[in-house]
Coordinates of C-alpha atoms and ligand atoms in Angstrom, one line a residue:
M2 CA 2.8 113.2 171.5
P3 CA 5.7 110.8 172.0
T4 CA 4.4 107.8 174.7
D5 CA 6.8 108.4 177.7
P6 CA 8.2 104.9 177.7
D7 CA 9.3 104.9 181.4
T8 CA 5.4 105.8 182.9
G9 CA 4.1 103.0 180.7
Y10 CA 1.1 105.0 179.7
D11 CA -0.9 102.8 176.9
P12 CA -1.0 104.9 173.7
S13 CA -4.4 103.8 172.8
L14 CA -5.6 105.7 175.6
G15 CA -6.1 109.6 175.5
R16 CA -4.2 111.2 178.3
K17 CA -6.4 114.0 179.4
F18 CA -10.2 115.1 180.0
V19 CA -12.0 118.5 179.7
F20 CA -15.7 117.6 180.9
V21 CA -17.7 120.1 180.1
T22 CA -21.4 120.8 181.6
G23 CA -23.8 123.9 181.3
G24 CA -25.9 125.2 184.1
V25 CA -29.0 127.9 184.2
M26 CA -29.9 126.9 180.8
S27 CA -29.5 124.9 177.4
G28 CA -28.7 126.7 174.3
L29 CA -25.8 128.8 176.1
G30 CA -23.1 127.7 173.4
K31 CA -21.8 125.4 175.6
G32 CA -20.7 123.6 172.7
I33 CA -19.1 126.0 170.7
T34 CA -17.1 127.1 174.3
A35 CA -16.0 123.4 174.4
A36 CA -14.7 123.5 170.5
S37 CA -13.4 126.3 171.2
T38 CA -11.0 125.4 173.7
G39 CA -10.3 122.5 171.7
R40 CA -9.3 124.6 168.9
L41 CA -6.9 126.2 171.1
L42 CA -5.5 123.0 172.5
A43 CA -4.8 121.8 168.8
N44 CA -3.5 125.1 167.7
A45 CA -1.1 124.0 170.7
G46 CA 0.0 121.0 168.8
F47 CA -2.3 118.4 170.7
D48 CA -4.8 115.6 169.2
V49 CA -7.8 116.9 170.5
T50 CA -11.1 114.9 170.1
A51 CA -14.6 115.4 171.4
V52 CA -17.4 113.0 172.8
K53 CA -20.9 114.5 173.1
V54 CA -23.3 113.1 175.5
D55 CA -26.6 113.1 174.7
P56 CA -28.5 112.1 177.6
Y57 CA -32.0 111.6 175.4
L58 CA -33.5 107.8 175.2
N59 CA -33.6 107.9 171.4
V60 CA -30.8 105.7 170.4
D61 CA -29.2 108.1 167.5
A62 CA -30.5 111.9 166.4
G63 CA -31.6 110.1 162.9
T64 CA -35.0 109.8 163.9
M65 CA -35.5 113.3 165.5
N66 CA -37.6 116.1 164.2
P67 CA -35.0 119.3 163.3
Y68 CA -37.6 121.7 164.1
E69 CA -36.7 120.5 167.4
H70 CA -33.3 119.7 167.5
G71 CA -31.9 121.4 164.6
E72 CA -30.3 119.3 161.5
V73 CA -29.2 115.5 161.6
Y74 CA -25.7 115.5 161.2
V75 CA -24.0 112.5 159.7
L76 CA -20.6 111.4 160.1
K77 CA -18.4 109.6 157.7
D78 CA -19.1 106.2 159.4
G79 CA -23.1 106.7 158.6
G80 CA -23.5 107.7 162.2
E81 CA -26.7 110.1 162.5
V82 CA -25.8 112.4 165.4
D83 CA -26.5 116.0 167.1
L84 CA -25.3 118.7 165.1
D85 CA -23.1 119.5 167.7
L86 CA -20.4 117.0 166.5
G87 CA -20.6 118.9 163.7
N88 CA -19.7 121.8 165.6
Y89 CA -16.3 119.9 166.6
E90 CA -15.4 118.7 163.6
R91 CA -15.3 122.1 162.0
F92 CA -13.7 123.7 164.7
L93 CA -11.3 120.8 165.5
G94 CA -10.4 120.0 161.7
T95 CA -11.3 115.9 162.4
D96 CA -13.2 113.6 161.2
M97 CA -15.3 111.9 164.6
T98 CA -17.2 108.5 164.4
F99 CA -20.7 107.0 165.9
D100 CA -18.8 106.2 169.0
H101 CA -18.4 109.7 169.7
N102 CA -21.7 110.3 170.4
V103 CA -22.8 108.7 173.6
T104 CA -26.9 108.6 174.3
T105 CA -29.0 107.3 177.0
G106 CA -30.7 105.3 174.6
K107 CA -27.3 103.5 173.1
T108 CA -25.9 102.8 176.8
Y109 CA -29.3 101.5 178.1
Q110 CA -29.7 99.2 174.9
H111 CA -26.5 97.8 175.2
V112 CA -26.7 96.7 178.8
I113 CA -30.1 95.7 178.6
E114 CA -28.5 93.4 175.6
R115 CA -25.7 91.9 177.8
E116 CA -28.3 91.7 180.5
R117 CA -30.9 89.2 178.1
A118 CA -27.6 87.3 177.0
G119 CA -26.7 86.5 180.7
D120 CA -23.2 88.5 180.7
Y121 CA -24.2 89.6 184.1
L122 CA -23.6 86.4 185.5
G123 CA -27.1 86.8 187.5
K124 CA -26.6 89.8 189.0
T125 CA -29.0 92.4 189.9
V126 CA -28.1 95.3 187.0
Q127 CA -28.3 98.5 187.8
I128 CA -27.3 102.1 186.8
I129 CA -24.5 102.2 189.0
P130 CA -22.3 100.3 188.4
H131 CA -23.7 98.8 185.5
V132 CA -25.0 101.6 183.3
T133 CA -21.8 104.2 184.7
D134 CA -19.5 101.5 183.5
D135 CA -20.6 101.3 179.9
I136 CA -20.8 105.1 179.9
K137 CA -17.2 105.3 181.3
R138 CA -15.9 102.6 178.2
R139 CA -17.5 104.7 175.9
I140 CA -15.6 107.8 176.7
R141 CA -12.5 106.0 177.2
E142 CA -12.7 104.2 173.7
A143 CA -13.2 107.3 172.0
A144 CA -10.8 109.0 173.8
A145 CA -8.0 106.6 172.3
G146 CA -5.5 107.6 170.5
S147 CA -5.7 111.7 171.1
D148 CA -3.9 113.7 173.6
V149 CA -7.0 115.2 174.8
C150 CA -10.3 114.5 174.9
L151 CA -13.4 117.2 175.0
V152 CA -16.3 115.6 177.0
E153 CA -19.5 117.9 176.8
I154 CA -22.4 116.7 178.5
G155 CA -25.3 118.1 177.0
G156 CA -28.3 119.4 178.5
T157 CA -28.1 121.2 182.3
V158 CA -26.9 120.3 185.4
G159 CA -29.9 119.2 187.7
D160 CA -32.0 117.3 184.5
I161 CA -33.0 113.9 185.7
E162 CA -31.9 112.4 182.4
S163 CA -28.0 113.7 183.2
M164 CA -27.8 111.7 186.3
P165 CA -26.3 108.8 185.1
F166 CA -23.8 110.8 183.3
L167 CA -22.2 113.1 185.6
E168 CA -22.4 110.0 188.3
A169 CA -20.3 108.3 185.8
L170 CA -17.7 111.4 185.4
R171 CA -17.5 111.4 189.2
Q172 CA -16.2 108.2 189.3
F173 CA -14.3 108.5 186.3
A174 CA -12.5 111.3 187.6
N175 CA -11.4 109.2 190.9
E176 CA -10.4 106.7 188.5
E177 CA -7.7 109.0 187.0
E178 CA -5.1 111.0 188.0
P179 CA -6.1 114.6 189.2
E180 CA -4.0 116.3 186.9
D181 CA -5.5 114.5 184.1
I182 CA -9.2 115.6 184.4
L183 CA -10.5 119.2 184.3
F184 CA -14.1 119.7 184.7
A185 CA -15.2 123.1 183.2
H186 CA -18.8 124.5 183.7
V187 CA -20.4 126.8 181.5
T188 CA -23.4 129.2 182.5
L189 CA -25.6 132.1 182.1
V190 CA -24.6 135.4 183.2
P191 CA -27.8 137.4 182.9
Y192 CA -28.4 141.1 183.5
S193 CA -31.1 143.3 186.2
Q194 CA -33.1 145.7 185.0
N195 CA -30.7 147.9 186.2
G196 CA -28.1 146.8 183.9
E197 CA -26.0 144.8 187.0
Q198 CA -24.4 141.2 186.1
K199 CA -25.9 139.0 188.3
T200 CA -24.2 135.8 189.5
K201 CA -26.9 134.4 191.6
P202 CA -27.7 131.9 188.8
T203 CA -24.3 130.9 188.6
Q204 CA -23.8 130.1 192.3
H205 CA -27.2 127.9 192.2
S206 CA -26.0 125.4 189.5
V207 CA -22.5 125.0 190.8
K208 CA -24.1 124.5 194.0
E209 CA -26.4 121.2 192.6
L210 CA -23.0 120.1 190.7
R211 CA -21.3 119.8 194.0
S212 CA -24.5 118.4 195.3
I213 CA -23.8 115.5 193.3
G214 CA -20.1 115.5 194.4
L215 CA -18.4 117.6 191.4
Q216 CA -16.3 120.3 191.8
P217 CA -15.7 122.7 189.0
D218 CA -12.0 123.7 188.1
V219 CA -13.1 125.9 185.6
L220 CA -16.1 128.6 185.0
V221 CA -17.4 129.8 182.0
G222 CA -20.1 132.7 182.1
R223 CA -21.8 133.3 178.8
C224 CA -22.8 136.7 178.6
E225 CA -23.4 139.9 176.3
E226 CA -20.3 141.7 177.6
R227 CA -17.5 140.3 179.1
L228 CA -17.6 140.0 183.0
A229 CA -16.5 142.8 185.5
P230 CA -13.7 141.8 187.8
D231 CA -16.2 142.3 190.8
V232 CA -18.4 139.7 189.0
K233 CA -15.6 137.3 188.7
E234 CA -14.6 137.6 192.2
K235 CA -17.9 137.2 193.4
I236 CA -18.1 134.0 191.3
A237 CA -15.0 132.9 192.4
L238 CA -15.6 133.2 196.1
F239 CA -19.3 132.1 196.2
C240 CA -18.3 129.0 194.1
D241 CA -15.0 128.2 195.4
V242 CA -13.0 128.4 192.6
P243 CA -9.9 131.0 192.0
T244 CA -10.7 134.4 190.9
D245 CA -8.9 133.2 187.6
A246 CA -10.3 130.1 186.8
V247 CA -13.3 132.0 186.3
F248 CA -13.5 133.5 182.3
S249 CA -15.7 135.6 180.0
N250 CA -17.5 134.0 177.2
P251 CA -19.3 137.2 175.6
D252 CA -21.3 137.2 173.0
V253 CA -19.4 137.6 169.2
E254 CA -20.6 138.4 166.0
D255 CA -19.4 135.2 164.3
V256 CA -18.9 131.9 166.4
Y257 CA -15.2 131.3 164.9
H258 CA -14.3 134.3 166.9
V259 CA -14.8 132.5 170.1
P260 CA -11.5 130.7 170.1
L261 CA -10.1 134.3 169.7
M262 CA -12.0 135.8 172.4
V263 CA -11.6 132.7 174.7
E264 CA -7.4 132.7 174.0
D265 CA -7.6 136.3 175.0
E266 CA -9.2 135.2 178.4
G267 CA -6.4 133.1 178.5
L268 CA -8.5 130.2 179.0
D269 CA -6.3 128.0 177.1
E270 CA -3.3 128.8 179.5
F271 CA -5.2 128.1 182.2
V272 CA -6.4 124.7 181.3
M273 CA -3.0 123.6 179.6
D274 CA -1.5 124.7 182.8
R275 CA -4.3 122.7 185.0
L276 CA -3.4 119.4 182.6
G277 CA 0.2 119.8 182.6
L278 CA 0.5 120.5 178.9
T279 CA 2.4 123.5 179.2
D280 CA 5.8 122.2 178.3
E281 CA 4.7 120.3 175.3
A282 CA 2.9 123.1 173.7
L283 CA 3.7 125.2 170.8
P284 CA 5.0 128.8 171.3
K285 CA 2.2 130.7 172.2
P286 CA 3.1 134.1 169.7
D287 CA 2.3 131.8 166.8
R288 CA -0.3 129.4 167.8
S289 CA -3.3 130.6 166.4
T290 CA -2.3 133.2 163.4
R291 CA -3.8 130.6 160.8
W292 CA -7.0 130.2 162.4
R293 CA -6.9 134.4 163.0
E294 CA -6.2 134.7 159.5
L295 CA -8.9 132.6 158.6
V296 CA -11.6 133.7 160.2
T297 CA -10.9 137.5 160.2
R298 CA -10.2 137.9 156.3
D299 CA -11.7 140.6 154.7
R300 CA -14.6 140.5 152.4
E301 CA -14.2 141.9 149.2
K302 CA -17.5 141.1 147.8
E303 CA -20.7 140.4 149.1
I304 CA -23.5 138.0 147.3
D305 CA -27.3 137.0 148.6
V306 CA -28.0 133.1 148.4
A307 CA -31.6 131.7 148.4
L308 CA -32.0 129.4 150.4
V309 CA -35.3 127.3 149.7
G310 CA -36.6 125.0 152.7
K311 CA -39.3 124.1 155.1
Y312 CA -37.9 124.4 158.2
A313 CA -37.7 128.4 159.5
L314 CA -35.2 127.7 161.6
E315 CA -31.5 128.1 161.1
D316 CA -29.9 125.2 163.0
A317 CA -32.2 122.8 160.9
Y318 CA -29.4 123.9 158.0
M319 CA -26.6 124.6 160.0
S320 CA -23.9 123.1 158.3
I321 CA -25.3 124.2 154.7
H322 CA -25.4 127.9 156.4
E323 CA -21.4 126.7 157.3
A324 CA -20.5 125.5 154.4
L325 CA -21.7 128.6 152.4
K326 CA -19.3 130.4 155.2
H327 CA -16.4 128.7 154.3
A328 CA -16.9 129.1 150.7
G329 CA -17.0 132.8 151.6
I330 CA -13.7 132.6 153.7
H331 CA -12.1 131.2 150.6
T332 CA -13.3 133.4 147.8
R333 CA -13.2 136.5 150.3
T334 CA -16.8 137.3 149.9
E335 CA -19.5 137.8 152.7
V336 CA -22.4 135.0 151.7
N337 CA -25.7 136.2 153.1
T338 CA -28.4 133.7 153.2
L339 CA -31.8 134.6 152.3
W340 CA -34.4 132.3 153.9
V341 CA -37.0 131.1 151.3
D342 CA -40.2 129.7 152.8
A343 CA -40.9 126.2 149.9
D344 CA -44.3 126.4 151.7
E345 CA -45.0 130.1 150.5
T346 CA -46.8 130.6 147.6
E347 CA -45.3 131.2 144.4
D348 CA -45.8 134.8 144.3
Q349 CA -44.4 135.4 147.9
H350 CA -41.1 133.3 147.0
A351 CA -40.9 134.5 143.4
E352 CA -40.0 138.0 145.1
R353 CA -37.3 136.9 147.0
L354 CA -35.9 134.4 145.0
T355 CA -35.4 137.1 142.1
T356 CA -32.9 139.4 144.5
A357 CA -30.5 136.3 144.9
D358 CA -27.2 136.2 143.3
A359 CA -27.5 132.1 143.6
V360 CA -30.3 129.3 144.6
V361 CA -30.0 126.6 147.2
V362 CA -32.3 123.6 147.5
P363 CA -31.2 121.6 150.6
G364 CA -32.2 118.1 151.6
G365 CA -35.3 117.0 153.1
F366 CA -37.9 114.1 153.6
G367 CA -41.5 114.2 153.0
S368 CA -43.9 116.3 151.0
R369 CA -44.3 119.4 152.7
G370 CA -42.6 122.3 150.5
T371 CA -41.8 119.8 147.7
E372 CA -43.6 121.8 144.9
G373 CA -42.3 125.2 146.0
K374 CA -38.7 123.4 145.8
I375 CA -39.7 122.0 142.1
E376 CA -40.2 126.2 141.6
A377 CA -37.4 127.2 142.8
V378 CA -35.5 124.5 140.4
R379 CA -37.0 125.9 137.7
Y380 CA -37.0 129.7 138.2
A381 CA -33.2 128.7 138.7
R382 CA -33.0 127.0 135.5
E383 CA -35.1 129.6 133.7
A384 CA -33.3 132.6 135.0
G385 CA -30.0 131.5 134.9
V386 CA -29.1 132.2 138.2
P387 CA -26.6 129.7 139.6
F388 CA -28.3 126.7 141.4
L389 CA -27.0 124.1 144.0
G390 CA -29.0 121.2 144.6
L391 CA -28.6 118.7 147.4
C392 CA -29.7 115.6 148.1
L393 CA -33.8 116.1 147.9
G394 CA -32.6 119.0 146.0
F395 CA -31.1 117.2 143.4
Q396 CA -33.9 114.8 143.3
M397 CA -36.1 117.9 142.5
A398 CA -33.9 119.4 140.0
V399 CA -34.7 115.9 138.0
V400 CA -38.0 116.1 138.7
D401 CA -38.3 120.2 136.8
H402 CA -36.3 118.4 134.6
A403 CA -38.5 115.9 133.4
R404 CA -41.8 117.9 134.0
N405 CA -40.8 120.9 132.8
V406 CA -38.2 120.2 129.9
L407 CA -39.2 116.7 129.0
G408 CA -42.8 117.2 129.2
L409 CA -43.2 113.8 131.3
A410 CA -46.5 115.3 133.0
D411 CA -46.9 114.5 136.5
A412 CA -43.1 113.4 136.9
H413 CA -42.1 112.7 140.6
S414 CA -40.4 111.2 143.0
A415 CA -42.4 108.0 144.4
E416 CA -41.7 109.0 147.7
I417 CA -43.7 112.1 147.5
D418 CA -46.1 111.1 145.3
P419 CA -46.6 106.9 144.9
E420 CA -49.2 107.0 141.8
T421 CA -46.9 109.4 139.8
P422 CA -47.4 108.1 136.2
H423 CA -43.4 108.9 135.9
P424 CA -41.5 108.1 138.7
V425 CA -38.5 109.3 138.0
I426 CA -37.1 108.9 141.5
D427 CA -37.7 105.6 143.1
L428 CA -36.6 102.8 145.2
L429 CA -34.4 100.9 143.7
P430 CA -35.5 97.3 142.7
S431 CA -33.3 95.9 145.2
Q432 CA -34.2 98.6 148.2
S433 CA -38.1 97.5 147.7
E434 CA -37.8 93.9 148.3
A435 CA -36.6 95.3 152.0
E436 CA -38.8 97.9 152.8
D437 CA -38.3 98.0 156.3
M438 CA -38.1 101.8 156.7
G439 CA -34.9 102.0 158.6
G440 CA -32.8 99.6 157.1
T441 CA -33.1 101.0 153.1
M442 CA -31.2 104.3 153.8
R443 CA -28.0 104.7 152.4
L444 CA -25.9 106.7 154.9
G445 CA -22.1 107.8 155.0
A446 CA -19.2 108.5 153.3
H447 CA -19.5 106.6 149.5
E448 CA -17.5 107.5 146.7
T449 CA -18.0 109.0 143.1
E450 CA -16.7 108.2 140.1
I451 CA -16.7 111.4 138.0
K452 CA -16.7 112.0 134.1
P453 CA -13.7 113.7 132.5
G454 CA -14.4 117.2 130.8
T455 CA -17.5 117.8 132.9
L456 CA -18.6 120.7 135.0
A457 CA -18.4 118.5 138.4
A458 CA -14.7 117.4 137.0
A459 CA -13.8 121.3 137.1
V460 CA -15.6 121.4 140.3
Y461 CA -14.1 118.8 142.4
D462 CA -10.7 119.3 139.9
A463 CA -10.8 115.4 140.1
D464 CA -12.3 112.1 138.5
A465 CA -13.8 110.8 141.5
C466 CA -15.2 112.5 145.2
T467 CA -16.1 111.2 148.3
E468 CA -19.3 112.9 150.3
R469 CA -21.5 111.7 153.2
H470 CA -24.6 110.7 151.8
R471 CA -28.3 110.4 153.9
H472 CA -31.1 109.2 151.6
R473 CA -32.9 106.5 150.5
Y474 CA -34.5 107.3 146.8
E475 CA -32.3 107.0 143.7
V476 CA -32.7 108.8 140.2
N477 CA -34.9 105.4 138.6
P478 CA -32.4 103.3 136.4
K479 CA -35.9 102.9 134.2
Y480 CA -35.5 106.8 133.1
I481 CA -31.7 107.4 132.5
D482 CA -31.4 107.5 128.9
E483 CA -34.6 109.0 128.5
L484 CA -33.4 111.9 131.4
E485 CA -30.3 113.1 129.6
A486 CA -31.7 114.8 126.9
D487 CA -32.3 118.7 126.6
G488 CA -29.2 120.2 128.7
L489 CA -29.2 117.4 131.1
T490 CA -25.9 115.0 132.0
F491 CA -25.7 112.8 134.8
S492 CA -21.8 113.6 135.6
G493 CA -21.5 111.3 138.8
H494 CA -22.3 107.8 139.4
A495 CA -21.6 105.4 141.8
D496 CA -22.3 101.8 140.2
T497 CA -26.0 102.2 138.6
R498 CA -26.9 105.1 141.2
M499 CA -26.9 108.7 139.6
E500 CA -24.8 111.1 142.1
L501 CA -24.2 114.3 140.1
L502 CA -26.3 116.6 137.7
E503 CA -25.4 119.4 135.4
R504 CA -26.6 121.4 132.9
D505 CA -24.9 122.5 129.9
D506 CA -27.5 124.9 128.6
H507 CA -26.6 127.5 132.3
P508 CA -24.0 128.9 133.8
F509 CA -24.2 127.1 136.5
F510 CA -26.6 124.4 137.5
F511 CA -25.0 121.4 139.9
G512 CA -27.0 118.7 141.6
T513 CA -25.6 116.1 143.9
Q514 CA -27.6 113.4 145.4
A515 CA -24.8 113.4 148.6
H516 CA -24.5 116.5 151.1
P517 CA -21.1 118.1 150.4
E518 CA -22.1 120.6 153.5
F519 CA -20.9 117.7 155.8
R520 CA -17.6 117.9 154.9
S521 CA -16.6 121.4 154.7
R522 CA -14.5 123.2 157.4
P523 CA -13.5 126.9 157.6
D524 CA -10.0 125.8 155.9
R525 CA -11.5 123.5 153.6
A526 CA -14.5 124.7 151.9
S527 CA -16.7 122.2 149.6
P528 CA -16.0 122.5 146.4
P529 CA -19.7 122.5 145.6
F530 CA -20.0 125.3 147.5
V531 CA -17.2 127.2 146.3
A532 CA -18.4 126.5 142.8
L533 CA -21.5 128.0 143.8
V534 CA -20.4 131.1 145.1
E535 CA -17.8 131.6 142.5
A536 CA -20.5 131.4 139.8
A537 CA -23.0 133.7 142.1
L538 CA -19.9 136.7 141.9
E539 CA -19.3 136.2 138.1
S540 CA -22.8 136.6 137.4
T541 CA -23.3 139.6 139.7
D542 CA -20.5 140.9 137.8
T543 CA -22.1 140.9 134.6
T544 CA -26.1 141.0 135.4
G545 CA -25.2 143.8 137.9
R546 CA -27.1 141.6 140.9
G547 CA -24.5 141.8 144.2
A548 CA -22.9 144.6 145.4
D549 CA -19.3 145.5 146.6
V550 CA -19.0 145.4 150.1
R551 CA -19.3 149.0 151.6
L552 CA -16.3 149.9 153.7
Ligands
LIG5 N1 -36.1 111.9 151.1 C1 -35.1 111.8 149.8 C2 -34.8 110.5 149.9 O1 -34.9 109.9 150.8 C3 -34.1 112.7 149.9 C4 -32.9 112.4 151.4 C5 -32.5 114.1 151.6 O2 -32.4 114.8 151.2 N2 -31.4 114.0 152.8 O3 -34.1 109.9 148.8

């Protein structure tokens, strides 16, 4: 958006802010609602970015258990963040940085460091103004250069943890022009036993917001079905907003349909109107054509992909599910994920594996489930089923090859079996010296050089690729020559680190030390995932596994 020379507006700062809070309960899809609104603003021609505020005391999500919080999402700068940032990247099509995730831990750590350095000149350091100032600074800096910045406050209004953030937003709104700020509050509208949509929880959570000085401009009701007109009117009356500021966000079959639903409700027009963006927006009729075409594309085929992991929770592998979906969009294929618990006994999981058209072994840490993962690699290798190994999955493919092809008994990763006679995966010598766990993790985007003429070169159609990483262990340099035999090739490397592997005795067997799932977008599917789906489609044509979608 061009800068107005008359107003002297600083183009390095975001102009407009949409603050998104949540009421009644967490896990409502507040992030998806915000990201969908952002997608529509981007469709209208604006540069949109987002900030996710996580009111927990952890400095970042790196140490958090995927069972509790879902996957740890990795940004290109190596930031380990909440999975919501992944949704923003996928919906907005942008790459964000660690600065786009503000946590209580980060803010307090910084304020306390400044206090220790004497920066506050002897003043009493307090939540207001020192912590709130730091929060406002972070939001403004993350918004720099964008037209609109969405700021989502994690958790639910009323939580003790989110209080300093809500207070910071209140101050922030006072410091900006009223037409530059919009407060959207997303709540749950449940049903009573007789099937009536109930507004009381929404009323209560808005009351809670107002008690801390925040009046929402927009209310979005999450519900199974659209809100009935009289329900919208009641919410408007009790929450002091016009009826046309109340929107439904009913359940849809696919999260990528939420922007279409929200557009149909008119939320984007309302937001643009309130923020004074309407005149600059692209004409409405063709704004969302591309997104609509992508997310409603017909599927001509259907395949089942086994995901062999240790957390029986979809959110723990969210980006992999999404990357498979994107590959499905790209290839017009319905990709179903078959969950296979790597911890189950061999027989149990063998049954599920044999019905799958492809096998994915994802990343992970620690020993639980690794034998099951190695068995899954072995099955895919021996049965000629298309295979994709991601990070730990790549490492387990090396272990399977060492043990079951080369006969190196009890070969393993030193992370999982420190006593193994053949540590084919190990810390590099330079890493072992710096034993401090936190310090040795290799994080973020790194470039890999690809060997010409390999499967990897065909997958990426390039001689290099840059993917995001999150790992500590590597293929042990002492074993590389020995491992590159009997079918296995390392087809990509970064200096002495082995990054990609493949087999020449298999229709599609591909491993990467990186996490390509984090760069996958609905309109830019990740090459290894596309190649996996294409290989599965090819093999279903010849083996009869998989079926045409019934219309
Ligand atoms: N635990 C392995 C390592 O640290 C793999 C990490 C991962 O899969 N993200 O190298």
